[in-house]
Coordinates of C-alpha atoms in Angstrom, one line a residue:
M22 CA 217.0 159.5 8.9
S23 CA 220.9 158.0 9.4
N24 CA 220.9 159.4 13.1
V25 CA 218.0 157.7 13.8
L26 CA 219.0 154.5 12.5
L27 CA 222.5 154.6 14.3
Q28 CA 220.6 155.3 17.7
T29 CA 218.1 152.5 16.9
Y30 CA 221.5 150.3 16.6
Y31 CA 222.7 151.5 19.8
V32 CA 219.7 150.9 21.7
A33 CA 219.3 147.4 20.0
W34 CA 223.0 146.3 20.5
G35 CA 222.4 145.1 24.0
D36 CA 219.5 143.1 23.0
I37 CA 221.2 141.8 20.0
M38 CA 224.1 140.4 22.3
F39 CA 221.7 138.8 24.5
L40 CA 220.2 137.2 21.1
K41 CA 223.6 136.0 20.2
H42 CA 224.8 134.5 23.9
N43 CA 221.5 132.8 24.4
F44 CA 220.7 131.9 20.6
L45 CA 220.0 128.0 21.4
N46 CA 217.9 128.7 24.2
I47 CA 215.7 131.4 22.4
L48 CA 215.6 129.3 19.2
V49 CA 214.0 126.4 21.2
M50 CA 211.8 128.5 23.4
S51 CA 210.6 129.9 20.1
V52 CA 210.0 126.8 18.1
M53 CA 208.6 124.5 20.7
T54 CA 205.2 125.9 21.1
P55 CA 204.3 126.5 17.6
L56 CA 205.8 123.0 16.6
L57 CA 203.9 121.3 19.6
Y58 CA 200.3 123.2 17.9
L59 CA 201.4 121.8 14.5
I60 CA 201.4 118.4 15.9
A61 CA 198.4 118.6 18.0
F62 CA 196.3 120.2 15.3
G63 CA 198.0 119.9 12.0
Y64 CA 199.4 116.2 12.4
G65 CA 196.7 114.8 14.2
L66 CA 194.0 116.3 11.9
R67 CA 196.2 115.6 8.7
S68 CA 193.6 113.7 6.9
G69 CA 190.9 116.8 7.4
S70 CA 189.9 119.1 4.6
T71 CA 188.4 122.7 4.5
D72 CA 186.1 124.5 2.9
I73 CA 188.6 126.1 0.4
G74 CA 190.0 123.0 -1.1
V75 CA 193.0 122.6 0.8
S76 CA 194.1 119.9 3.8
Y77 CA 193.7 121.1 7.4
V78 CA 197.7 121.1 7.4
A79 CA 198.0 123.6 4.8
F80 CA 195.1 125.5 6.5
V81 CA 196.6 125.6 9.7
I82 CA 200.4 126.3 9.1
P83 CA 199.8 130.0 8.1
G84 CA 197.6 130.5 11.4
I85 CA 200.6 128.8 13.5
V86 CA 203.0 131.4 11.6
A87 CA 200.8 134.5 12.3
L88 CA 200.8 132.6 16.2
S89 CA 204.5 132.2 16.0
S90 CA 204.9 136.4 15.5
L91 CA 202.7 136.8 18.3
S92 CA 204.2 134.6 20.7
S93 CA 207.9 135.0 20.0
S94 CA 207.5 138.7 19.2
F95 CA 205.4 139.7 22.2
A96 CA 207.1 137.6 25.0
S97 CA 210.7 138.7 23.9
T98 CA 210.0 142.4 23.7
S99 CA 207.5 142.8 26.9
T100 CA 209.5 140.3 29.3
R101 CA 212.9 141.7 28.4
L102 CA 211.9 145.5 28.6
N103 CA 209.7 144.6 31.7
V104 CA 212.9 143.3 33.9
Q105 CA 214.9 145.9 32.5
R106 CA 212.5 148.8 33.6
L107 CA 211.1 147.1 36.9
Y108 CA 214.2 145.2 38.3
Y109 CA 217.5 146.5 36.7
K110 CA 216.2 150.2 36.5
S111 CA 218.5 150.3 33.4
F112 CA 215.8 151.3 31.1
D113 CA 215.0 154.8 33.2
E114 CA 219.0 155.5 32.8
M115 CA 218.9 154.8 29.3
M116 CA 216.0 157.4 29.0
L117 CA 218.3 160.2 30.5
C118 CA 220.4 159.7 27.2
P119 CA 220.3 162.0 24.1
L120 CA 218.2 159.3 22.0
S121 CA 215.5 160.1 20.1
L122 CA 212.1 158.5 21.2
T123 CA 211.7 156.7 17.7
A124 CA 215.1 155.0 17.8
I125 CA 214.2 153.8 21.4
I126 CA 210.8 152.4 20.2
L127 CA 212.5 150.6 17.2
G128 CA 215.4 150.0 19.0
K129 CA 213.5 147.9 21.4
S130 CA 211.5 146.1 19.1
T131 CA 214.5 144.7 17.1
L132 CA 214.6 141.7 19.4
G133 CA 211.0 140.9 18.9
L134 CA 211.4 141.2 15.2
I135 CA 214.7 139.1 14.9
R136 CA 213.1 136.2 17.5
G137 CA 209.8 136.3 15.5
L138 CA 211.1 136.1 12.2
I139 CA 213.3 133.2 13.2
S140 CA 210.2 131.1 14.8
C141 CA 208.0 132.1 11.6
F142 CA 210.1 131.0 9.1
I143 CA 211.4 127.9 10.5
M144 CA 207.8 126.8 11.0
Y145 CA 206.9 127.8 7.5
A146 CA 209.8 126.1 6.1
L147 CA 209.0 122.9 7.8
G148 CA 205.4 123.6 6.7
L149 CA 206.4 123.7 2.7
F150 CA 207.5 119.9 3.3
L151 CA 204.3 118.9 5.0
A152 CA 201.7 120.8 2.7
P153 CA 202.9 121.3 -1.0
E154 CA 199.9 123.6 -1.3
L155 CA 201.7 126.3 0.6
S156 CA 203.6 129.2 -1.4
L157 CA 206.6 131.1 -0.7
N158 CA 206.5 134.8 -2.2
P159 CA 207.3 138.2 -1.4
L160 CA 204.0 139.1 -0.2
L161 CA 204.1 136.6 2.6
I162 CA 207.5 137.8 3.8
V163 CA 206.3 141.4 4.1
M164 CA 203.2 140.4 6.0
V165 CA 205.0 138.1 8.3
I166 CA 207.5 141.2 9.0
M167 CA 204.5 143.3 9.4
S168 CA 203.1 141.1 11.7
C169 CA 206.2 140.7 13.8
V170 CA 206.7 144.4 14.2
T171 CA 203.3 144.9 15.0
F172 CA 203.5 142.6 17.8
S173 CA 207.0 143.7 19.0
M174 CA 205.3 147.3 19.6
L175 CA 202.5 145.8 21.4
G176 CA 204.9 144.0 23.6
L177 CA 206.7 147.0 24.3
M178 CA 203.4 149.3 25.2
A179 CA 202.6 146.5 27.5
A180 CA 205.7 146.7 29.4
M181 CA 205.5 150.4 29.6
L182 CA 202.2 150.3 31.1
A183 CA 202.7 147.2 33.5
K184 CA 203.1 148.2 37.3
S185 CA 204.6 145.0 38.1
H186 CA 205.2 141.5 36.8
Q187 CA 202.0 140.2 37.9
S188 CA 200.3 143.0 36.0
M189 CA 202.1 141.8 33.1
A190 CA 201.0 138.2 33.8
T191 CA 197.5 139.7 34.0
F192 CA 197.6 141.1 30.5
N193 CA 199.2 137.8 28.9
S194 CA 195.9 135.9 30.5
L195 CA 193.3 138.5 29.4
V196 CA 194.7 139.5 26.0
I197 CA 197.5 137.4 24.6
L198 CA 196.1 133.6 25.6
P199 CA 192.3 134.4 24.3
M200 CA 194.1 135.7 21.1
T201 CA 196.1 132.4 20.5
F202 CA 193.2 130.2 20.2
L203 CA 190.3 132.7 18.8
C204 CA 191.9 134.7 16.3
G205 CA 191.5 132.2 13.4
T206 CA 194.8 130.8 13.9
F207 CA 193.3 127.0 14.3
F208 CA 189.7 127.6 12.4
S209 CA 187.9 130.0 10.2
V210 CA 186.6 133.2 12.1
S211 CA 183.8 133.1 9.4
S212 CA 182.3 130.2 10.8
L213 CA 181.5 131.8 14.0
D214 CA 178.3 133.9 15.4
P215 CA 178.4 137.4 13.9
V216 CA 178.7 139.1 17.3
F217 CA 181.8 136.9 18.3
Q218 CA 183.3 137.8 14.9
G219 CA 182.8 141.4 15.2
I220 CA 184.8 141.2 18.5
L221 CA 187.7 139.0 17.0
Y222 CA 187.9 141.4 14.1
C223 CA 189.0 143.8 16.7
L224 CA 192.1 142.0 17.2
P225 CA 195.1 142.0 15.6
L226 CA 196.0 138.5 15.6
T227 CA 192.7 137.7 13.3
H228 CA 194.2 140.3 10.7
S229 CA 197.4 138.9 10.8
S230 CA 196.1 135.3 10.3
L231 CA 194.0 136.3 7.4
A232 CA 196.5 138.1 5.7
I233 CA 199.4 135.8 6.2
R234 CA 197.1 132.6 5.4
S235 CA 195.9 134.4 1.9
A236 CA 199.2 135.1 1.0
A237 CA 200.6 131.7 1.6
L238 CA 197.6 130.2 -0.3
P239 CA 197.2 132.4 -3.5
D240 CA 195.8 129.6 -5.6
Y241 CA 193.0 129.1 -3.1
L242 CA 192.6 132.7 -1.6
D243 CA 192.3 136.4 -3.0
F244 CA 195.1 138.2 -0.4
E245 CA 193.1 140.1 2.2
W246 CA 194.0 143.8 1.2
V247 CA 191.7 145.0 4.0
S248 CA 193.2 143.0 6.8
A249 CA 196.8 143.9 5.7
L250 CA 195.5 147.9 5.9
V251 CA 194.3 147.1 9.5
M252 CA 197.6 145.7 10.6
V253 CA 199.6 148.7 9.3
C254 CA 196.8 151.0 11.4
F255 CA 197.4 148.7 14.2
M256 CA 201.3 149.2 13.9
V257 CA 201.0 153.1 13.4
A258 CA 198.8 153.0 16.7
F259 CA 201.1 151.1 18.9
F260 CA 203.9 153.1 17.6
L261 CA 201.9 156.3 18.4
I262 CA 201.1 155.2 22.1
N263 CA 204.3 153.9 22.6
Y264 CA 205.7 157.5 21.4
Y265 CA 203.5 159.1 24.0
L266 CA 204.3 156.6 26.8
L267 CA 208.0 157.0 26.3
K268 CA 207.4 161.1 25.9
T269 CA 205.9 161.2 29.1
R270 CA 208.3 158.6 30.9
K271 CA 211.3 160.5 29.7
F272 CA 210.7 163.5 31.7
R273 CA 209.5 161.6 34.7
S274 CA 212.6 159.4 34.7
A275 CA 214.8 162.5 34.5
L276 CA 213.1 164.2 37.4
E277 CA 213.2 160.9 39.6
V278 CA 216.7 160.0 38.8
M279 CA 218.2 163.2 39.1
G280 CA 216.3 163.5 42.4
D281 CA 217.5 160.3 43.8
G282 CA 214.4 158.4 42.8
V283 CA 212.3 160.8 44.5
G284 CA 209.2 162.0 42.5
Y285 CA 206.4 164.6 43.4
P286 CA 202.9 164.3 44.5
H287 CA 200.1 165.3 41.6
G288 CA 198.8 168.9 41.1
V289 CA 202.1 170.6 39.6
H290 CA 202.5 174.2 39.4
A291 CA 205.2 175.9 37.3
D292 CA 206.2 179.3 38.6
I293 CA 209.3 181.0 37.2
A294 CA 210.3 184.2 39.0
P295 CA 211.0 187.0 36.9
Q296 CA 214.5 187.3 38.3
H297 CA 215.5 184.0 37.1
Q298 CA 214.2 184.2 33.2
D299 CA 217.5 184.4 32.3
A300 CA 218.3 180.4 33.3
D301 CA 218.3 177.8 30.9
P302 CA 215.9 178.0 28.0
G303 CA 215.9 173.9 28.0
L304 CA 215.0 174.1 31.7
L305 CA 212.7 176.5 31.5
R306 CA 210.3 174.8 28.8
L307 CA 210.9 171.6 31.2
L308 CA 209.2 173.7 34.0
Q309 CA 206.5 174.9 32.0
R310 CA 205.6 171.3 30.2
L311 CA 205.5 169.7 34.1
P312 CA 201.9 170.3 34.2
E313 CA 200.8 168.5 31.0
L314 CA 202.6 165.4 32.5
G315 CA 201.0 165.2 35.8
V316 CA 204.4 165.2 37.8
G317 CA 203.3 167.0 40.7
G318 CA 204.5 169.1 43.8
V319 CA 204.7 173.0 43.5
I320 CA 208.0 173.8 42.2
R321 CA 209.8 177.4 41.4
G322 CA 212.8 177.8 39.1
E323 CA 216.1 178.8 40.7
G324 CA 218.7 179.5 37.9
S325 CA 219.4 175.8 36.9
H326 CA 218.0 174.2 39.9
V327 CA 214.2 174.0 40.8
R328 CA 213.3 174.0 44.5
H329 CA 210.2 171.7 46.1
L330 CA 208.5 174.0 48.4
D331 CA 207.0 170.9 50.9
D332 CA 210.5 169.9 52.2
E333 CA 213.0 172.3 50.6
R334 CA 214.8 169.5 48.8
R335 CA 216.9 170.5 45.9
V336 CA 217.1 168.8 42.5
G337 CA 220.0 168.9 40.5
L338 CA 218.7 169.6 36.9
V339 CA 221.7 170.9 35.0
A340 CA 222.0 168.1 32.4
L341 CA 218.2 167.7 32.1
P342 CA 217.9 169.7 29.1
H343 CA 220.1 167.8 27.1
A344 CA 218.2 164.6 27.6
F345 CA 214.9 166.2 25.8
H346 CA 216.8 167.6 22.3

């Protein structure tokens, strides 16, 4: 456990230094959008009331906090990882290091968690002055942290799946933007048609809004334990998906980097000749697992190297077994 935490710190260190050197810019970016939402929807409708007996400002602030956890955590994780993976290629180099996949997931989610917490608690601190009905309690803090972690892992998953910067923008337009306005942040989901309710209850921001709002208004709402449990399920699901994506990419990145960036076509067949069965056991395990990963070509084991039979290209894999421990 201590080793995983230490590796998590190593992975997160670069992002933490980035946050340190750009703190003012990141702070302004994190707070400006939620603040505009608060001014437009909260201050503009400050005289309105809701069916739960609180002012509209008190109703909307927890929703904006949930929205801040989505926008800040998702954007910081996905944007930075997308640039590292597609532009600088530094993420592929990191994948060759002997780091556990859990540490990579947690480390790359740290920036989103920190930025999300900063944005959420600044917004909620402002809300405590505007709406005396709001409450600050441990359950609220736990739900905000859980929400930031969940959306940081969602950003990691989106960045891992994105083929280009344009595909990331498409994901934002089709998934993140609709969640921003429809998932109970500015109105109650229960007021919609049952069909739309069913769709919105499948999205994580809906449950984040319900859980944070019920925790912030304990005198007016019963806590949404079901939504809290659903948030846990989303967090675990995103973690497992990221684990699978990283596990697959770790093998592919190793092959591409050690092979000067040249991958293999689909349809791999690992054939280990009997006279080479005394090769490095880690290498043999790698060769035997290639068919599961969809990394193609026809390869044949030769001691500590593999040979691509189509172009006779030799790819040094001496260091590869150490990258997967």
